[in-house]
JSON list of C-alpha atoms in Angstrom, two decimals:
[
{"chain": "A", "resi": 1, "resn": "MET", "atom": "CA", "xyz": [-9.51, 29.96, 20.99]},
{"chain": "A", "resi": 2, "resn": "THR", "atom": "CA", "xyz": [-7.20, 27.50, 21.19]},
{"chain": "A", "resi": 3, "resn": "SER", "atom": "CA", "xyz": [-6.37, 25.16, 24.05]},
{"chain": "A", "resi": 4, "resn": "GLN", "atom": "CA", "xyz": [-2.93, 23.91, 23.53]},
{"chain": "A", "resi": 5, "resn": "PRO", "atom": "CA", "xyz": [-0.21, 26.35, 23.77]},
{"chain": "A", "resi": 6, "resn": "ILE", "atom": "CA", "xyz": [1.41, 28.08, 21.26]},
{"chain": "A", "resi": 7, "resn": "LEU", "atom": "CA", "xyz": [5.39, 27.70, 21.30]},
{"chain": "A", "resi": 8, "resn": "VAL", "atom": "CA", "xyz": [7.21, 30.65, 21.32]},
{"chain": "A", "resi": 9, "resn": "TYR", "atom": "CA", "xyz": [10.98, 31.09, 20.91]},
{"chain": "A", "resi": 10, "resn": "PRO", "atom": "CA", "xyz": [13.11, 32.49, 22.27]},
{"chain": "A", "resi": 11, "resn": "ASP", "atom": "CA", "xyz": [12.98, 32.28, 26.13]},
{"chain": "A", "resi": 12, "resn": "PRO", "atom": "CA", "xyz": [12.27, 34.44, 27.80]},
{"chain": "A", "resi": 13, "resn": "PRO", "atom": "CA", "xyz": [10.16, 36.55, 24.80]},
{"chain": "A", "resi": 14, "resn": "ALA", "atom": "CA", "xyz": [10.35, 40.24, 24.24]},
{"chain": "A", "resi": 15, "resn": "PRO", "atom": "CA", "xyz": [7.69, 41.58, 26.70]},
{"chain": "A", "resi": 16, "resn": "LEU", "atom": "CA", "xyz": [5.51, 43.15, 24.50]},
{"chain": "A", "resi": 17, "resn": "LEU", "atom": "CA", "xyz": [5.43, 39.70, 22.47]},
{"chain": "A", "resi": 18, "resn": "ALA", "atom": "CA", "xyz": [4.22, 38.02, 25.67]},
{"chain": "A", "resi": 19, "resn": "GLN", "atom": "CA", "xyz": [2.32, 40.80, 26.78]},
{"chain": "A", "resi": 20, "resn": "THR", "atom": "CA", "xyz": [0.35, 40.86, 23.12]},
{"chain": "A", "resi": 21, "resn": "LEU", "atom": "CA", "xyz": [-0.24, 37.02, 23.07]},
{"chain": "A", "resi": 22, "resn": "ASP", "atom": "CA", "xyz": [-1.63, 37.35, 26.58]},
{"chain": "A", "resi": 23, "resn": "LEU", "atom": "CA", "xyz": [-3.83, 40.12, 26.09]},
{"chain": "A", "resi": 24, "resn": "SER", "atom": "CA", "xyz": [-4.88, 38.06, 23.26]},
{"chain": "A", "resi": 25, "resn": "GLY", "atom": "CA", "xyz": [-6.05, 35.41, 25.31]},
{"chain": "A", "resi": 26, "resn": "HIS", "atom": "CA", "xyz": [-3.36, 32.84, 23.59]},
{"chain": "A", "resi": 27, "resn": "THR", "atom": "CA", "xyz": [-2.11, 30.16, 26.23]},
{"chain": "A", "resi": 28, "resn": "TRP", "atom": "CA", "xyz": [1.88, 29.93, 24.94]},
{"chain": "A", "resi": 29, "resn": "LYS", "atom": "CA", "xyz": [5.34, 28.58, 26.21]},
{"chain": "A", "resi": 30, "resn": "ALA", "atom": "CA", "xyz": [8.32, 29.98, 25.50]},
{"chain": "A", "resi": 31, "resn": "VAL", "atom": "CA", "xyz": [11.37, 27.62, 24.98]},
{"chain": "A", "resi": 32, "resn": "ALA", "atom": "CA", "xyz": [14.75, 27.96, 24.49]},
{"chain": "A", "resi": 33, "resn": "ASN", "atom": "CA", "xyz": [15.74, 25.42, 21.83]},
{"chain": "A", "resi": 34, "resn": "ALA", "atom": "CA", "xyz": [14.51, 22.88, 19.48]},
{"chain": "A", "resi": 35, "resn": "SER", "atom": "CA", "xyz": [15.49, 19.92, 22.39]},
{"chain": "A", "resi": 36, "resn": "VAL", "atom": "CA", "xyz": [13.33, 21.76, 24.61]},
{"chain": "A", "resi": 37, "resn": "ALA", "atom": "CA", "xyz": [10.61, 22.37, 22.62]},
{"chain": "A", "resi": 38, "resn": "ALA", "atom": "CA", "xyz": [10.54, 18.36, 21.77]},
{"chain": "A", "resi": 39, "resn": "SER", "atom": "CA", "xyz": [10.84, 17.72, 25.55]},
{"chain": "A", "resi": 40, "resn": "GLN", "atom": "CA", "xyz": [7.97, 19.90, 26.79]},
{"chain": "A", "resi": 41, "resn": "GLU", "atom": "CA", "xyz": [5.58, 19.79, 23.50]},
{"chain": "A", "resi": 42, "resn": "PRO", "atom": "CA", "xyz": [2.10, 18.77, 25.08]},
{"chain": "A", "resi": 43, "resn": "ALA", "atom": "CA", "xyz": [0.17, 15.49, 24.18]},
{"chain": "A", "resi": 44, "resn": "ASP", "atom": "CA", "xyz": [-1.58, 16.65, 21.66]},
{"chain": "A", "resi": 45, "resn": "GLY", "atom": "CA", "xyz": [0.97, 19.02, 19.97]},
{"chain": "A", "resi": 46, "resn": "TRP", "atom": "CA", "xyz": [1.89, 23.02, 19.88]},
{"chain": "A", "resi": 47, "resn": "THR", "atom": "CA", "xyz": [-0.70, 25.13, 18.37]},
{"chain": "A", "resi": 48, "resn": "GLY", "atom": "CA", "xyz": [1.59, 26.98, 16.35]},
{"chain": "A", "resi": 49, "resn": "ALA", "atom": "CA", "xyz": [5.08, 28.76, 16.70]},
{"chain": "A", "resi": 50, "resn": "VAL", "atom": "CA", "xyz": [5.94, 32.55, 17.04]},
{"chain": "A", "resi": 51, "resn": "VAL", "atom": "CA", "xyz": [9.88, 32.78, 16.23]},
{"chain": "A", "resi": 52, "resn": "THR", "atom": "CA", "xyz": [11.35, 35.62, 16.89]},
{"chain": "A", "resi": 53, "resn": "ALA", "atom": "CA", "xyz": [14.60, 36.52, 14.82]},
{"chain": "A", "resi": 54, "resn": "ASP", "atom": "CA", "xyz": [15.77, 39.93, 15.86]},
{"chain": "A", "resi": 55, "resn": "ASP", "atom": "CA", "xyz": [18.85, 39.09, 18.05]},
{"chain": "A", "resi": 56, "resn": "ASP", "atom": "CA", "xyz": [19.51, 35.77, 16.99]},
{"chain": "A", "resi": 57, "resn": "PRO", "atom": "CA", "xyz": [18.48, 35.03, 13.44]},
{"chain": "A", "resi": 58, "resn": "GLU", "atom": "CA", "xyz": [20.59, 31.97, 12.89]},
{"chain": "A", "resi": 59, "resn": "GLY", "atom": "CA", "xyz": [18.86, 30.29, 16.16]},
{"chain": "A", "resi": 60, "resn": "ALA", "atom": "CA", "xyz": [15.15, 31.29, 14.78]},
{"chain": "A", "resi": 61, "resn": "PHE", "atom": "CA", "xyz": [15.84, 29.74, 11.48]},
{"chain": "A", "resi": 62, "resn": "ALA", "atom": "CA", "xyz": [17.13, 26.76, 13.38]},
{"chain": "A", "resi": 63, "resn": "MET", "atom": "CA", "xyz": [14.36, 26.33, 15.39]},
{"chain": "A", "resi": 64, "resn": "CYS", "atom": "CA", "xyz": [11.80, 26.92, 12.12]},
{"chain": "A", "resi": 65, "resn": "ARG", "atom": "CA", "xyz": [14.40, 24.27, 10.48]},
{"chain": "A", "resi": 66, "resn": "ALA", "atom": "CA", "xyz": [13.65, 21.61, 13.69]},
{"chain": "A", "resi": 67, "resn": "LEU", "atom": "CA", "xyz": [9.80, 22.27, 13.65]},
{"chain": "A", "resi": 68, "resn": "ARG", "atom": "CA", "xyz": [9.65, 21.75, 10.00]},
{"chain": "A", "resi": 69, "resn": "LYS", "atom": "CA", "xyz": [11.90, 18.54, 9.68]},
{"chain": "A", "resi": 70, "resn": "ARG", "atom": "CA", "xyz": [10.43, 16.79, 12.74]},
{"chain": "A", "resi": 71, "resn": "ASP", "atom": "CA", "xyz": [7.32, 14.08, 12.16]},
{"chain": "A", "resi": 72, "resn": "GLY", "atom": "CA", "xyz": [4.57, 16.00, 11.48]},
{"chain": "A", "resi": 73, "resn": "ALA", "atom": "CA", "xyz": [6.01, 19.36, 10.46]},
{"chain": "A", "resi": 74, "resn": "LEU", "atom": "CA", "xyz": [4.73, 21.95, 12.69]},
{"chain": "A", "resi": 75, "resn": "ALA", "atom": "CA", "xyz": [2.40, 24.21, 11.55]},
{"chain": "A", "resi": 76, "resn": "PRO", "atom": "CA", "xyz": [1.63, 27.52, 11.48]},
{"chain": "A", "resi": 77, "resn": "VAL", "atom": "CA", "xyz": [5.11, 29.18, 12.06]},
{"chain": "A", "resi": 78, "resn": "LEU", "atom": "CA", "xyz": [5.10, 32.94, 12.16]},
{"chain": "A", "resi": 79, "resn": "LEU", "atom": "CA", "xyz": [8.42, 34.59, 12.01]},
{"chain": "A", "resi": 80, "resn": "LEU", "atom": "CA", "xyz": [9.32, 38.06, 13.74]},
{"chain": "A", "resi": 81, "resn": "VAL", "atom": "CA", "xyz": [11.77, 39.92, 11.75]},
{"chain": "A", "resi": 82, "resn": "THR", "atom": "CA", "xyz": [13.49, 43.39, 11.61]},
{"chain": "A", "resi": 83, "resn": "GLY", "atom": "CA", "xyz": [13.47, 45.42, 8.12]},
{"chain": "A", "resi": 84, "resn": "ALA", "atom": "CA", "xyz": [16.80, 44.61, 7.89]},
{"chain": "A", "resi": 85, "resn": "GLN", "atom": "CA", "xyz": [16.52, 40.86, 7.95]},
{"chain": "A", "resi": 86, "resn": "LEU", "atom": "CA", "xyz": [13.96, 41.03, 5.26]},
{"chain": "A", "resi": 87, "resn": "GLY", "atom": "CA", "xyz": [16.93, 40.09, 3.02]},
{"chain": "A", "resi": 88, "resn": "GLU", "atom": "CA", "xyz": [17.57, 36.66, 4.60]},
{"chain": "A", "resi": 89, "resn": "LEU", "atom": "CA", "xyz": [14.17, 35.28, 4.27]},
{"chain": "A", "resi": 90, "resn": "GLU", "atom": "CA", "xyz": [14.85, 34.71, 0.68]},
{"chain": "A", "resi": 91, "resn": "LEU", "atom": "CA", "xyz": [15.23, 30.74, -0.25]},
{"chain": "A", "resi": 92, "resn": "ARG", "atom": "CA", "xyz": [13.78, 30.06, 3.12]},
{"chain": "A", "resi": 93, "resn": "GLU", "atom": "CA", "xyz": [10.29, 30.69, 2.78]},
{"chain": "A", "resi": 94, "resn": "ASP", "atom": "CA", "xyz": [9.68, 26.85, 3.52]},
{"chain": "A", "resi": 95, "resn": "LEU", "atom": "CA", "xyz": [10.32, 27.48, 7.17]},
{"chain": "A", "resi": 96, "resn": "PHE", "atom": "CA", "xyz": [7.67, 29.75, 8.01]},
{"chain": "A", "resi": 97, "resn": "ASP", "atom": "CA", "xyz": [3.88, 30.39, 6.75]},
{"chain": "A", "resi": 98, "resn": "ASP", "atom": "CA", "xyz": [4.15, 34.33, 7.58]},
{"chain": "A", "resi": 99, "resn": "PHE", "atom": "CA", "xyz": [6.23, 36.79, 8.72]},
{"chain": "A", "resi": 100, "resn": "CYS", "atom": "CA", "xyz": [5.81, 39.87, 10.74]},
{"chain": "A", "resi": 101, "resn": "LEU", "atom": "CA", "xyz": [8.10, 43.01, 11.12]},
{"chain": "A", "resi": 102, "resn": "SER", "atom": "CA", "xyz": [9.56, 43.76, 14.19]},
{"chain": "A", "resi": 103, "resn": "PRO", "atom": "CA", "xyz": [9.32, 46.20, 16.07]},
{"chain": "A", "resi": 104, "resn": "PHE", "atom": "CA", "xyz": [5.21, 45.01, 15.39]},
{"chain": "A", "resi": 105, "resn": "HIS", "atom": "CA", "xyz": [2.09, 46.69, 16.17]},
{"chain": "A", "resi": 106, "resn": "PRO", "atom": "CA", "xyz": [0.35, 44.30, 18.57]},
{"chain": "A", "resi": 107, "resn": "LYS", "atom": "CA", "xyz": [-2.62, 44.44, 16.39]},
{"chain": "A", "resi": 108, "resn": "GLU", "atom": "CA", "xyz": [-0.77, 43.61, 13.43]},
{"chain": "A", "resi": 109, "resn": "LEU", "atom": "CA", "xyz": [0.61, 40.46, 15.45]},
{"chain": "A", "resi": 110, "resn": "GLU", "atom": "CA", "xyz": [-2.81, 39.49, 16.57]},
{"chain": "A", "resi": 111, "resn": "ALA", "atom": "CA", "xyz": [-4.45, 39.66, 13.18]},
{"chain": "A", "resi": 112, "resn": "ARG", "atom": "CA", "xyz": [-1.92, 37.69, 11.37]},
{"chain": "A", "resi": 113, "resn": "LEU", "atom": "CA", "xyz": [-1.46, 35.01, 13.98]},
{"chain": "A", "resi": 114, "resn": "ARG", "atom": "CA", "xyz": [-5.28, 35.12, 14.06]},
{"chain": "A", "resi": 115, "resn": "HIS", "atom": "CA", "xyz": [-5.51, 34.39, 10.56]},
{"chain": "A", "resi": 116, "resn": "LEU", "atom": "CA", "xyz": [-3.06, 31.85, 10.41]},
{"chain": "A", "resi": 117, "resn": "LEU", "atom": "CA", "xyz": [-4.57, 29.99, 13.30]},
{"chain": "A", "resi": 118, "resn": "TRP", "atom": "CA", "xyz": [-7.70, 30.10, 11.74]},
{"chain": "A", "resi": 119, "resn": "ARG", "atom": "CA", "xyz": [-6.40, 29.23, 7.94]},
{"chain": "A", "resi": 120, "resn": "THR", "atom": "CA", "xyz": [-4.38, 25.85, 9.43]},
{"chain": "A", "resi": 121, "resn": "GLY", "atom": "CA", "xyz": [-8.00, 24.76, 11.40]},
{"chain": "A", "resi": 122, "resn": "ARG", "atom": "CA", "xyz": [-6.25, 25.93, 14.89]},
{"chain": "A", "resi": 123, "resn": "GLY", "atom": "CA", "xyz": [-8.08, 28.82, 15.74]},
{"chain": "A", "resi": 124, "resn": "THR", "atom": "CA", "xyz": [-11.15, 30.00, 16.59]},
{"chain": "A", "resi": 125, "resn": "HIS", "atom": "CA", "xyz": [-12.64, 33.82, 16.82]},
{"chain": "A", "resi": 126, "resn": "PRO", "atom": "CA", "xyz": [-11.38, 35.17, 19.64]},
{"chain": "A", "resi": 127, "resn": "GLU", "atom": "CA", "xyz": [-14.15, 36.78, 21.68]},
{"chain": "A", "resi": 128, "resn": "ILE", "atom": "CA", "xyz": [-12.85, 40.37, 22.06]},
{"chain": "A", "resi": 129, "resn": "VAL", "atom": "CA", "xyz": [-14.94, 43.84, 21.31]},
{"chain": "A", "resi": 130, "resn": "GLU", "atom": "CA", "xyz": [-13.08, 46.42, 19.84]},
{"chain": "A", "resi": 131, "resn": "TYR", "atom": "CA", "xyz": [-13.73, 50.18, 19.40]},
{"chain": "A", "resi": 132, "resn": "GLY", "atom": "CA", "xyz": [-10.97, 51.96, 17.63]},
{"chain": "A", "resi": 133, "resn": "ASP", "atom": "CA", "xyz": [-7.66, 51.24, 20.04]},
{"chain": "A", "resi": 134, "resn": "LEU", "atom": "CA", "xyz": [-9.50, 50.26, 22.33]},
{"chain": "A", "resi": 135, "resn": "ALA", "atom": "CA", "xyz": [-9.60, 46.05, 22.83]},
{"chain": "A", "resi": 136, "resn": "LEU", "atom": "CA", "xyz": [-11.54, 44.02, 25.36]},
{"chain": "A", "resi": 137, "resn": "ASN", "atom": "CA", "xyz": [-11.22, 40.49, 25.97]},
{"chain": "A", "resi": 138, "resn": "LEU", "atom": "CA", "xyz": [-14.09, 38.77, 27.22]},
{"chain": "A", "resi": 139, "resn": "GLU", "atom": "CA", "xyz": [-12.31, 35.51, 27.79]},
{"chain": "A", "resi": 140, "resn": "THR", "atom": "CA", "xyz": [-9.44, 37.02, 30.21]},
{"chain": "A", "resi": 141, "resn": "TYR", "atom": "CA", "xyz": [-11.24, 40.23, 31.78]},
{"chain": "A", "resi": 142, "resn": "GLN", "atom": "CA", "xyz": [-8.31, 42.02, 30.38]},
{"chain": "A", "resi": 143, "resn": "ALA", "atom": "CA", "xyz": [-8.65, 45.80, 28.54]},
{"chain": "A", "resi": 144, "resn": "ALA", "atom": "CA", "xyz": [-5.85, 47.29, 26.45]},
{"chain": "A", "resi": 145, "resn": "LEU", "atom": "CA", "xyz": [-5.76, 50.63, 24.82]},
{"chain": "A", "resi": 146, "resn": "SER", "atom": "CA", "xyz": [-3.35, 50.60, 21.71]},
{"chain": "A", "resi": 147, "resn": "GLY", "atom": "CA", "xyz": [-1.92, 47.35, 22.58]},
{"chain": "A", "resi": 148, "resn": "LYS", "atom": "CA", "xyz": [-1.25, 48.92, 26.35]},
{"chain": "A", "resi": 149, "resn": "PRO", "atom": "CA", "xyz": [-3.30, 47.30, 28.95]},
{"chain": "A", "resi": 150, "resn": "LEU", "atom": "CA", "xyz": [-5.54, 49.06, 31.33]},
{"chain": "A", "resi": 151, "resn": "ASP", "atom": "CA", "xyz": [-5.53, 48.58, 35.07]},
{"chain": "A", "resi": 152, "resn": "LEU", "atom": "CA", "xyz": [-9.44, 48.12, 35.43]},
{"chain": "A", "resi": 153, "resn": "THR", "atom": "CA", "xyz": [-11.30, 46.90, 38.56]},
{"chain": "A", "resi": 154, "resn": "PHE", "atom": "CA", "xyz": [-13.95, 44.35, 37.75]},
{"chain": "A", "resi": 155, "resn": "MET", "atom": "CA", "xyz": [-17.08, 46.91, 37.63]},
{"chain": "A", "resi": 156, "resn": "GLU", "atom": "CA", "xyz": [-14.77, 49.51, 35.45]},
{"chain": "A", "resi": 157, "resn": "TYR", "atom": "CA", "xyz": [-14.27, 46.29, 33.12]},
{"chain": "A", "resi": 158, "resn": "GLU", "atom": "CA", "xyz": [-18.05, 45.59, 33.16]},
{"chain": "A", "resi": 159, "resn": "LEU", "atom": "CA", "xyz": [-18.92, 49.31, 32.64]},
{"chain": "A", "resi": 160, "resn": "LEU", "atom": "CA", "xyz": [-16.42, 49.88, 29.59]},
{"chain": "A", "resi": 161, "resn": "LYS", "atom": "CA", "xyz": [-17.74, 46.59, 28.37]},
{"chain": "A", "resi": 162, "resn": "PHE", "atom": "CA", "xyz": [-21.14, 47.46, 28.36]},
{"chain": "A", "resi": 163, "resn": "PHE", "atom": "CA", "xyz": [-20.32, 50.86, 26.77]},
{"chain": "A", "resi": 164, "resn": "ALA", "atom": "CA", "xyz": [-18.06, 49.32, 24.08]},
{"chain": "A", "resi": 165, "resn": "THR", "atom": "CA", "xyz": [-20.68, 46.59, 23.11]},
{"chain": "A", "resi": 166, "resn": "HIS", "atom": "CA", "xyz": [-23.32, 49.65, 22.74]},
{"chain": "A", "resi": 167, "resn": "PRO", "atom": "CA", "xyz": [-21.69, 52.60, 21.17]},
{"chain": "A", "resi": 168, "resn": "GLN", "atom": "CA", "xyz": [-23.17, 55.86, 20.34]},
{"chain": "A", "resi": 169, "resn": "LYS", "atom": "CA", "xyz": [-26.40, 55.11, 22.55]},
{"chain": "A", "resi": 170, "resn": "VAL", "atom": "CA", "xyz": [-27.40, 57.40, 25.43]},
{"chain": "A", "resi": 171, "resn": "PHE", "atom": "CA", "xyz": [-28.29, 55.60, 28.73]},
{"chain": "A", "resi": 172, "resn": "THR", "atom": "CA", "xyz": [-29.37, 56.93, 31.86]},
{"chain": "A", "resi": 173, "resn": "ARG", "atom": "CA", "xyz": [-27.59, 56.73, 35.14]},
{"chain": "A", "resi": 174, "resn": "GLU", "atom": "CA", "xyz": [-30.64, 54.36, 36.14]},
{"chain": "A", "resi": 175, "resn": "GLN", "atom": "CA", "xyz": [-29.89, 52.12, 32.69]},
{"chain": "A", "resi": 176, "resn": "LEU", "atom": "CA", "xyz": [-26.37, 51.69, 33.63]},
{"chain": "A", "resi": 177, "resn": "LEU", "atom": "CA", "xyz": [-27.15, 50.90, 37.24]},
{"chain": "A", "resi": 178, "resn": "SER", "atom": "CA", "xyz": [-29.60, 48.35, 35.91]},
{"chain": "A", "resi": 179, "resn": "ARG", "atom": "CA", "xyz": [-27.81, 46.97, 33.09]},
{"chain": "A", "resi": 180, "resn": "VAL", "atom": "CA", "xyz": [-24.28, 46.89, 34.69]},
{"chain": "A", "resi": 181, "resn": "TRP", "atom": "CA", "xyz": [-24.76, 46.64, 38.33]},
{"chain": "A", "resi": 182, "resn": "GLY", "atom": "CA", "xyz": [-28.06, 44.23, 38.18]},
{"chain": "A", "resi": 183, "resn": "TYR", "atom": "CA", "xyz": [-31.31, 45.08, 39.01]},
{"chain": "A", "resi": 184, "resn": "GLU", "atom": "CA", "xyz": [-30.51, 44.33, 42.86]},
{"chain": "A", "resi": 185, "resn": "TYR", "atom": "CA", "xyz": [-27.84, 46.91, 43.07]},
{"chain": "A", "resi": 186, "resn": "TYR", "atom": "CA", "xyz": [-29.24, 49.71, 45.70]},
{"chain": "A", "resi": 187, "resn": "GLY", "atom": "CA", "xyz": [-26.38, 52.08, 44.71]},
{"chain": "A", "resi": 188, "resn": "GLY", "atom": "CA", "xyz": [-27.14, 55.55, 43.44]},
{"chain": "A", "resi": 189, "resn": "ALA", "atom": "CA", "xyz": [-26.42, 57.62, 40.44]},
{"chain": "A", "resi": 190, "resn": "ARG", "atom": "CA", "xyz": [-23.15, 58.87, 42.30]},
{"chain": "A", "resi": 191, "resn": "THR", "atom": "CA", "xyz": [-21.92, 55.11, 41.80]},
{"chain": "A", "resi": 192, "resn": "VAL", "atom": "CA", "xyz": [-22.03, 55.66, 37.92]},
{"chain": "A", "resi": 193, "resn": "ASP", "atom": "CA", "xyz": [-20.54, 58.54, 38.24]},
{"chain": "A", "resi": 194, "resn": "VAL", "atom": "CA", "xyz": [-17.76, 57.76, 40.18]},
{"chain": "A", "resi": 195, "resn": "HIS", "atom": "CA", "xyz": [-17.01, 54.60, 37.64]},
{"chain": "A", "resi": 196, "resn": "VAL", "atom": "CA", "xyz": [-16.87, 57.00, 34.76]},
{"chain": "A", "resi": 197, "resn": "ARG", "atom": "CA", "xyz": [-14.74, 59.30, 36.44]},
{"chain": "A", "resi": 198, "resn": "ARG", "atom": "CA", "xyz": [-12.12, 56.72, 37.06]},
{"chain": "A", "resi": 199, "resn": "LEU", "atom": "CA", "xyz": [-12.50, 55.49, 33.47]},
{"chain": "A", "resi": 200, "resn": "ARG", "atom": "CA", "xyz": [-11.84, 58.63, 31.87]},
{"chain": "A", "resi": 201, "resn": "ALA", "atom": "CA", "xyz": [-8.72, 58.76, 34.01]},
{"chain": "A", "resi": 202, "resn": "LYS", "atom": "CA", "xyz": [-7.50, 55.46, 33.39]},
{"chain": "A", "resi": 203, "resn": "LEU", "atom": "CA", "xyz": [-8.27, 55.95, 29.38]},
{"chain": "A", "resi": 204, "resn": "GLY", "atom": "CA", "xyz": [-6.45, 59.06, 29.59]},
{"chain": "A", "resi": 205, "resn": "GLU", "atom": "CA", "xyz": [-6.48, 62.64, 28.30]},
{"chain": "A", "resi": 206, "resn": "GLU", "atom": "CA", "xyz": [-6.48, 61.37, 24.60]},
{"chain": "A", "resi": 207, "resn": "HIS", "atom": "CA", "xyz": [-9.57, 58.84, 24.93]},
{"chain": "A", "resi": 208, "resn": "ALA", "atom": "CA", "xyz": [-11.27, 60.30, 28.06]},
{"chain": "A", "resi": 209, "resn": "SER", "atom": "CA", "xyz": [-13.95, 61.86, 25.35]},
{"chain": "A", "resi": 210, "resn": "LEU", "atom": "CA", "xyz": [-14.96, 58.27, 24.25]},
{"chain": "A", "resi": 211, "resn": "ILE", "atom": "CA", "xyz": [-17.39, 58.81, 27.20]},
{"chain": "A", "resi": 212, "resn": "GLN", "atom": "CA", "xyz": [-19.59, 61.64, 26.82]},
{"chain": "A", "resi": 213, "resn": "THR", "atom": "CA", "xyz": [-21.71, 63.51, 29.19]},
{"chain": "A", "resi": 214, "resn": "VAL", "atom": "CA", "xyz": [-25.14, 63.62, 28.16]},
{"chain": "A", "resi": 215, "resn": "ARG", "atom": "CA", "xyz": [-26.44, 66.54, 30.27]},
{"chain": "A", "resi": 216, "resn": "SER", "atom": "CA", "xyz": [-29.63, 66.07, 31.91]},
{"chain": "A", "resi": 217, "resn": "VAL", "atom": "CA", "xyz": [-29.88, 62.38, 30.86]},
{"chain": "A", "resi": 218, "resn": "GLY", "atom": "CA", "xyz": [-26.82, 59.99, 31.46]},
{"chain": "A", "resi": 219, "resn": "TYR", "atom": "CA", "xyz": [-23.58, 58.85, 29.36]},
{"chain": "A", "resi": 220, "resn": "ARG", "atom": "CA", "xyz": [-22.69, 58.14, 25.97]},
{"chain": "A", "resi": 221, "resn": "PHE", "atom": "CA", "xyz": [-19.63, 56.21, 24.33]},
{"chain": "A", "resi": 222, "resn": "GLY", "atom": "CA", "xyz": [-17.82, 56.65, 21.37]},
{"chain": "A", "resi": 223, "resn": "GLN", "atom": "CA", "xyz": [-19.04, 59.76, 19.73]},
{"chain": "A", "resi": 224, "resn": "THR", "atom": "CA", "xyz": [-16.91, 62.83, 19.32]},
{"chain": "A", "resi": 225, "resn": "ARG", "atom": "CA", "xyz": [-16.18, 65.75, 21.72]},
{"chain": "A", "resi": 226, "resn": "SER", "atom": "CA", "xyz": [-17.86, 67.71, 19.16]},
{"chain": "A", "resi": 227, "resn": "LEU", "atom": "CA", "xyz": [-21.30, 65.95, 19.17]},
{"chain": "A", "resi": 228, "resn": "SER", "atom": "CA", "xyz": [-21.39, 65.92, 23.19]},
{"chain": "A", "resi": 229, "resn": "THR", "atom": "CA", "xyz": [-23.87, 68.43, 24.97]},
{"chain": "A", "resi": 230, "resn": "ALA", "atom": "CA", "xyz": [-21.78, 68.35, 27.67]}
]
């Protein structure tokens, strides 16, 4: 993950954009205009820029133009536009490196941004564990389902991370206790059951079956309900 912030325009950004960047582990700073972008630029420069054109396309293109015209044109620049604004991109392709339709899917935006940063040598592969719609950021200890953050305790996060990194394997409660809580933890099987129950509740009805009960054994993550023996 990059250490320098990504420039985000406008200020404040849309909540979903801020949330997506946070969950992806990016550092970022929103700016209101090109003057603020110049005055608040880090000593090592911006990592890149995400410019939203939904509400103020002229302001967004002016920002892109300013970023490109300065000494050492800033790249990459990811532009967020609505479908109705696609026609405005013609003859302006030099102002951005890629665009994403808004409203966007968090996974698409993160993938496009990660690809741009990687292509320009400004990013590294983030430490993210993904399973279907579930994503766990190992750097920020944040988890999200379909782009929506999950409010997990530390041990709930650790248990879910363990499950997600060992899909389709069956673990006894004792194994889970030793692997997740540690060998020196003196809790009993009920500790695992309580955390599994809370995790299922937080995953919601649609995804609760990700954690399957294997009767007389323990738990398994990631198989369909039809494969459960519970």
